[in-house]
Structure formats: C-alpha cells, structure tokens
Coordinates of C-alpha atoms in Angstrom, one line a residue:
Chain X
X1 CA 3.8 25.7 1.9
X2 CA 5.3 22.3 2.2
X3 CA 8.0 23.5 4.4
X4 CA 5.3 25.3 6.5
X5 CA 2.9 22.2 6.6
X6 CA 6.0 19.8 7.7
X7 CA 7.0 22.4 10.7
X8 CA 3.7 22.5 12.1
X9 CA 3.5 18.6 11.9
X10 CA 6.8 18.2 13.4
X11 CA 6.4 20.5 16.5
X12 CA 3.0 18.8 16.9
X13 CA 5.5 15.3 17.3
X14 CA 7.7 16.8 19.3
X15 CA 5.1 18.6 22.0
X16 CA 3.3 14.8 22.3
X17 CA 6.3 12.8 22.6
X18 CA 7.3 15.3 25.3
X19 CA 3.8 15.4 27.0
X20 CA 4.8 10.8 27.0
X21 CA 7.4 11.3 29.4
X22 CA 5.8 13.9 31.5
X23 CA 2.5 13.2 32.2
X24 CA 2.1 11.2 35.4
X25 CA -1.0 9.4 34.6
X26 CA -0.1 6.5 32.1
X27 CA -3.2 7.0 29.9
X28 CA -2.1 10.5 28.8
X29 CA 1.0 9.6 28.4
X30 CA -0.8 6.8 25.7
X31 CA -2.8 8.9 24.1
X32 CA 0.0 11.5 23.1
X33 CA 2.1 8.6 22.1
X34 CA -1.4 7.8 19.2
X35 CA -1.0 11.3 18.7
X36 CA 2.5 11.1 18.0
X37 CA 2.3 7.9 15.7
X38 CA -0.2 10.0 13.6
X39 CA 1.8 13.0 13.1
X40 CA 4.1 10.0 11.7
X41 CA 2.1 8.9 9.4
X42 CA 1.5 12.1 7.7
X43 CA 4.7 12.8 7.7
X44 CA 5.0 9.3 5.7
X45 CA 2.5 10.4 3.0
X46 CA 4.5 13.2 2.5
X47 CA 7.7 11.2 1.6
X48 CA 5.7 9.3 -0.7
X49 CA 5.3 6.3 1.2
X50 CA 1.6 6.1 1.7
X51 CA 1.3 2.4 2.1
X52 CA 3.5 2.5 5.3
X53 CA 1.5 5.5 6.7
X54 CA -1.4 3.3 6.6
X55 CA 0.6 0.5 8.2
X56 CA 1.5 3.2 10.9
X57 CA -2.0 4.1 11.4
X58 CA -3.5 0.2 11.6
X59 CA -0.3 -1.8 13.3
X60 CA 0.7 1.0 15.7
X61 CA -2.1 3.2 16.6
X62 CA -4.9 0.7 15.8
X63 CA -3.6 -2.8 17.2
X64 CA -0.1 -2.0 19.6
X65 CA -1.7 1.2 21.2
X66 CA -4.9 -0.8 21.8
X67 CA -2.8 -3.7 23.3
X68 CA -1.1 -0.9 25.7
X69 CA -4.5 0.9 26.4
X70 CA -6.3 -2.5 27.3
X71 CA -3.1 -3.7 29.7
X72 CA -2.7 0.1 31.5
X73 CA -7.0 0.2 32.0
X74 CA -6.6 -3.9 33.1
X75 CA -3.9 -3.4 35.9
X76 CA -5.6 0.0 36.7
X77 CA -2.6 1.7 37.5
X78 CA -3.6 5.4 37.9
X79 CA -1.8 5.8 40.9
X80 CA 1.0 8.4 40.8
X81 CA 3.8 6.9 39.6
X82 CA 6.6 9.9 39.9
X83 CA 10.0 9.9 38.7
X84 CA 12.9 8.7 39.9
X85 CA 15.1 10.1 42.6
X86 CA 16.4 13.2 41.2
X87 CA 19.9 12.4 40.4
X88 CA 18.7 9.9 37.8
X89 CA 16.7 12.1 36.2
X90 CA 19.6 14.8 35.9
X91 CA 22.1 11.6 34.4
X92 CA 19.0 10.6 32.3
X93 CA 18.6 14.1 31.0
X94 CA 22.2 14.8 30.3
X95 CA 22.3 11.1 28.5
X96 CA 19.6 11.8 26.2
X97 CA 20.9 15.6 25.4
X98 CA 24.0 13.4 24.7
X99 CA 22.8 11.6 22.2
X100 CA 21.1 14.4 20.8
X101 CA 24.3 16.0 20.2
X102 CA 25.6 13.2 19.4
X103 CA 23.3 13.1 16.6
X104 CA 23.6 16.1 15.2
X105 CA 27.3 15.9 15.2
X106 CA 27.1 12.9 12.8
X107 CA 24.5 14.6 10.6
X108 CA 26.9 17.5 10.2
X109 CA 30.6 15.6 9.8
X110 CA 28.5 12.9 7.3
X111 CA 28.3 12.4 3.9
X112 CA 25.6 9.9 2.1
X113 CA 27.4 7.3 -0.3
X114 CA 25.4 4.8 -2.0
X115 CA 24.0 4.6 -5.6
X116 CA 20.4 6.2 -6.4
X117 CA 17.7 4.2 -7.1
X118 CA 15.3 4.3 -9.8
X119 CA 12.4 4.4 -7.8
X120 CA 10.8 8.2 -7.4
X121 CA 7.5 10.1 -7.2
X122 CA 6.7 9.5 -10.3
X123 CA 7.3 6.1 -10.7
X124 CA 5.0 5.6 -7.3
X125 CA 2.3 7.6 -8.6
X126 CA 2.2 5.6 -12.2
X127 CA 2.8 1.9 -10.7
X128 CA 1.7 2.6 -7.1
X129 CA 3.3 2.3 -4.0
X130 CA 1.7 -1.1 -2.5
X131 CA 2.7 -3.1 -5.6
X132 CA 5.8 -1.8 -5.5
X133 CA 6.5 -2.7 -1.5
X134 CA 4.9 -5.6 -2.8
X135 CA 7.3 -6.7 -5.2
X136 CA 10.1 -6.2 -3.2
X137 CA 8.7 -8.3 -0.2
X138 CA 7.8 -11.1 -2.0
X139 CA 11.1 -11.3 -4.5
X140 CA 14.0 -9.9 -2.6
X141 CA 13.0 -10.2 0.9
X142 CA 11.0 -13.2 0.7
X143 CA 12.8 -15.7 3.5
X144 CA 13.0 -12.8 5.8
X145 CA 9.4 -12.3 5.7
X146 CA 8.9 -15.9 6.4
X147 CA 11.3 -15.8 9.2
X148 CA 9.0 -13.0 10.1
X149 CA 5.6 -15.4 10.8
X150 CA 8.2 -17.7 12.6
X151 CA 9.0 -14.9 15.2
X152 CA 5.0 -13.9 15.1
X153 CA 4.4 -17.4 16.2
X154 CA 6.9 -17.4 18.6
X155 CA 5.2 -14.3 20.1
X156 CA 1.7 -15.9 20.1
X157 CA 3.2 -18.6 22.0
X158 CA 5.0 -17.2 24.6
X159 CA 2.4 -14.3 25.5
X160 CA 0.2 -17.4 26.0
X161 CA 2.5 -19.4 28.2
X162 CA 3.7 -16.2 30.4
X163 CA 0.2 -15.8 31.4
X164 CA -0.7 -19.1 32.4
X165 CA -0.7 -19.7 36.2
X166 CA 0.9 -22.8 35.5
X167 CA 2.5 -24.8 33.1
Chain Z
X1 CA 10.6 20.9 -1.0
X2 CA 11.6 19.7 2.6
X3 CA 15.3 18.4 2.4
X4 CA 16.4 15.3 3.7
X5 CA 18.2 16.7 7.2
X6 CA 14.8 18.3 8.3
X7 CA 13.0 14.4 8.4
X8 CA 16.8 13.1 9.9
X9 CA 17.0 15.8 12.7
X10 CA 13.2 15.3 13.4
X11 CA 13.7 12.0 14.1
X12 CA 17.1 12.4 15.9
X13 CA 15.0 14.6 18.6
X14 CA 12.3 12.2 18.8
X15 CA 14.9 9.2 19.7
X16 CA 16.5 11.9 22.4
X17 CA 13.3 12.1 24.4
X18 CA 11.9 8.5 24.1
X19 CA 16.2 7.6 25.6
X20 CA 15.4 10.3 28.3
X21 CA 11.7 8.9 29.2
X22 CA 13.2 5.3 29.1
X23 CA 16.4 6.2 32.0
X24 CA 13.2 8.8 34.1
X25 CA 10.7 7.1 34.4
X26 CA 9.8 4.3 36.4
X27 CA 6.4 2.9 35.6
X28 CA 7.1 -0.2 32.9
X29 CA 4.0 0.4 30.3
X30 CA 5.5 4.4 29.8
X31 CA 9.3 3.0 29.3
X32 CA 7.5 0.5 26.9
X33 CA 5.9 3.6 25.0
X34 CA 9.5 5.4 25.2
X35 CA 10.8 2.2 23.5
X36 CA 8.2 2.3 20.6
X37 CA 9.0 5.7 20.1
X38 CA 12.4 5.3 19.2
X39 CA 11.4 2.7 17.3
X40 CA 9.4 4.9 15.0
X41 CA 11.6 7.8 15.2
X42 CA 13.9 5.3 13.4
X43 CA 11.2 4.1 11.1
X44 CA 10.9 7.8 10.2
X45 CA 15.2 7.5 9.4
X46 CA 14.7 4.8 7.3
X47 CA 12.0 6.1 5.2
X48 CA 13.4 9.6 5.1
X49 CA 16.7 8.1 3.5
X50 CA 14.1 5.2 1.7
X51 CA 13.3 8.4 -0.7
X52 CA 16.4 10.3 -0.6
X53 CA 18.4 7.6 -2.3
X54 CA 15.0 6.2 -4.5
X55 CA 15.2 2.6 -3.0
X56 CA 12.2 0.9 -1.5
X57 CA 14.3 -1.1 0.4
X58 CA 14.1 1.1 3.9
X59 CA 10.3 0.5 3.9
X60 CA 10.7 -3.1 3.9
X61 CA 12.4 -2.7 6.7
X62 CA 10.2 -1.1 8.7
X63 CA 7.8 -3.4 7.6
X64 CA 10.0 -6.1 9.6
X65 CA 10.8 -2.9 12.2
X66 CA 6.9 -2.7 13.0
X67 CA 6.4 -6.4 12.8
X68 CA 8.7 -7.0 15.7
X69 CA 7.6 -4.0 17.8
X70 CA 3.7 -5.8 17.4
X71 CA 5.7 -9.1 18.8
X72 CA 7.5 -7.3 21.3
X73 CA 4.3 -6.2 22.7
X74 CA 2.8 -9.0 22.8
X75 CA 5.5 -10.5 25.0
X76 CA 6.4 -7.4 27.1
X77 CA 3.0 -6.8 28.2
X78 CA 2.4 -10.5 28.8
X79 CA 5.3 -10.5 31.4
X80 CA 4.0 -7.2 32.7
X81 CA 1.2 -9.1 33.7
X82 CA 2.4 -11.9 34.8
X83 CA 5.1 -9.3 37.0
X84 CA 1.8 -7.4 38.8
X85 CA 0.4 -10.7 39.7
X86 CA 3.3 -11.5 41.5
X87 CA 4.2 -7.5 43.1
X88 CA 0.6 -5.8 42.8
X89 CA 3.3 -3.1 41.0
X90 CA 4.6 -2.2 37.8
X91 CA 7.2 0.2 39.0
X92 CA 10.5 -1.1 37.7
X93 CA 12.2 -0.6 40.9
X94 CA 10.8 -3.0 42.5
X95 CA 12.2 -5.5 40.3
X96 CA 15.0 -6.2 42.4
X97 CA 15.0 -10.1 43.3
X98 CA 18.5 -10.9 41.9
X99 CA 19.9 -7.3 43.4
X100 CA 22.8 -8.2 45.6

C-alpha cells in the first residue's frame, strides 16, 4: 500500500516537473512547479519529517512561488518564449541524461558509511518532530542559524537597492 | 516499507530534468524554477538519508537549503526586474553586453 501510494506520488512529481520545462507559457510552467513542491511535501510526511513538509508547503509553495507568480504576471511575459536553437537543446538533453546516468551509477557502485542515529519513528511520534528540529537548531546549529538572518538581511537589502532607479 | 534508493533515484530524476530545463530554455523566471527544483530534489536527498541513518541533522539543513533559495529569490527576481527595465526582455540571450 505504501509502495503503491509513493509510486503514484512520485510519477505525479515527475509528469509536473516535466510539464516545467515544456510548457511555453511561464505561468504553467509555475503552477506545475506548486504542484511539484506539494507532491514533495507528502512525500516528506511519509519519511517522518512532517515539520519540513509544512515548511515545504508555506516557504516554497506559499511565499517563493507567490514571489515568482507576482514577478511573471508584473513583467507580463506571455509571449512565446521557445527554446533554444536546436543543437542546444540536443547538448542540453544529452547533459542532463548524463547526469542522470551519472547518478544512478553512483547509487549502484555506493555504499552508505556512517553511524545510525538514535532518532526513529517512534521517538518522533513520542517527543515530536518540531521540538526535536528544534533542539537541534538552537543547540548544535545555533551560529549557522544566526549567520542565516545575516544573509536574510543581506537579501532584504539588496532586492531593495537593485530596484531603485537610482542610488 | 519504501526503501531508501526509491526516495534517492526519485530525486536523482528530478535533478536530471530541472539540469535539462536550466541548459533549454531561455526565458529567465522558468530557468529560476529549474534551479528551485533541483534544489528540492536535493532537499528530498537529504531528508531521505535524514531517516535512513536516524539523524535530524539533514533537515536542518534544508532548513538552511530553503532559507537561501527564499534569499535567492529575492535577489534573482529583483535583478530580473531591474534587467527588463533595461531590455523590455527576459530572454537570457539577450544578455549579451560583455559578449566579445
């Protein structure tokens, strides 16, 4: 049933983020991407990591996808863009099959190292997996995540000035 | 039970097509989507292995992952902007001014 449930979801992925590079009008090609970032997010509740499928829902379909909606509407670019001259989209093609194979190679020749955790379903059902993301952030990763507002700033700040006519 | 190379090969097909819509297409805003979606397929990577190996240290970092894709945005569309005010175009091949 699981098995079934993550096919489904996973062709569902695959068939929008192939409709994103195909479709010529820009606003489909954004709403597949939504549709994409959703199929995500399930797929994060199923590997127990509910927090960040919420994260995925608000930060990337609610606030990024809005951002990129609200820009492609603003500079009303409807207009058929096409592709490339054809040679680049054979090299691009053969690039990205590349890396898919690529990919796959590694999955098969590799082996996972590492020491297990102690954090599993169980534990995430019993403590719950906010506090536990939680935790982590604020102990372990705490002067990243200041580092983090720095480069937020830094982003407020420089959207603003790019915009201005002048300086 | 799903296993662990379903969620890694899922994600390894999702970071093929968003390279091959990145190097096809030409508008800007739909090679920025191609970009985000590599982003996420490795998001989905990280928090695949996150739960394999029973560490929550994968999700913090697509916690910092998505926090610089929301920056990245912020600045990327800002200077698609500010390049259509400039070209009436976002096509990328007419960003050409320092072309020999």
């Amino acid at each position: 049933m699981e098995t079934f449930f993550f096919m489904i979801v996973a062709a569902v992925a695959v068939l929008a983020s192939i409709l994103v590079i195909t479709c010529k009008n820009p606003i489909n090609s954004a709403l597949s991407l939504i549709l994409t970032f959703f199929c995500l997010a399930t797929l994060y509740v199923t590997l127990d990591a509910p927090f960040m499928a919420a994260i995925q829902v608000l930060v990337y379909a609610g606030a990024i996808m809005v951002l990129i909606v609200f820009v492609i509407m603003l500079l009303n670019v409807r207009t058929e863009s096409g592709r490339r001259s054809s040679h680049s989209v054979l090299f691009g093609s053969l690039i990205g099959l590349f890396t898919l194979f690529q990919l796959f190679y590694l999955f098969n020749r590799s082996s996972l190292t590492g020491q297990k955790g102690t954090i599993d379903s169980a534990l995430i059902n019993k403590v719950g997996h906010t506090e536990l993301i939680g935790k982590a952030l604020y102990t372990d990763f705490l002067l990243p995540f200041e580092v983090t507002s720095i480069l937020l700033l830094v982003a407020i700040i420089g959207a603003v000035v790019l915009t201005k006519k002048k300086i | 039970m799903v296993s662990l190379h379903s969620y890694l090969i899922l994600s390894a097909i999702l970071f093929s097509i968003g390279t091959i819509g990145v190097l096809i297409r030409r508008n800007a805003i739909v090679i920025f989507m191609c970009v985000e979606m590599m982003l996420n397929s490795v998001n989905l990577t990280f928090i695949a292995l996150s739960k394999h190996l029973g560490n929550v240290d994968g999700q913090i970092f697509v916690f910092f992952v998505m926090t610089v894709a929301a920056a990245e945005a912020a600045v990327g569309l800002a200077l698609m902007i500010a390049f259509y005010k400039n070209r009436e175009s976002i096509d990328v091949e007419d960003v050409k001014l320092m072309k020999l």
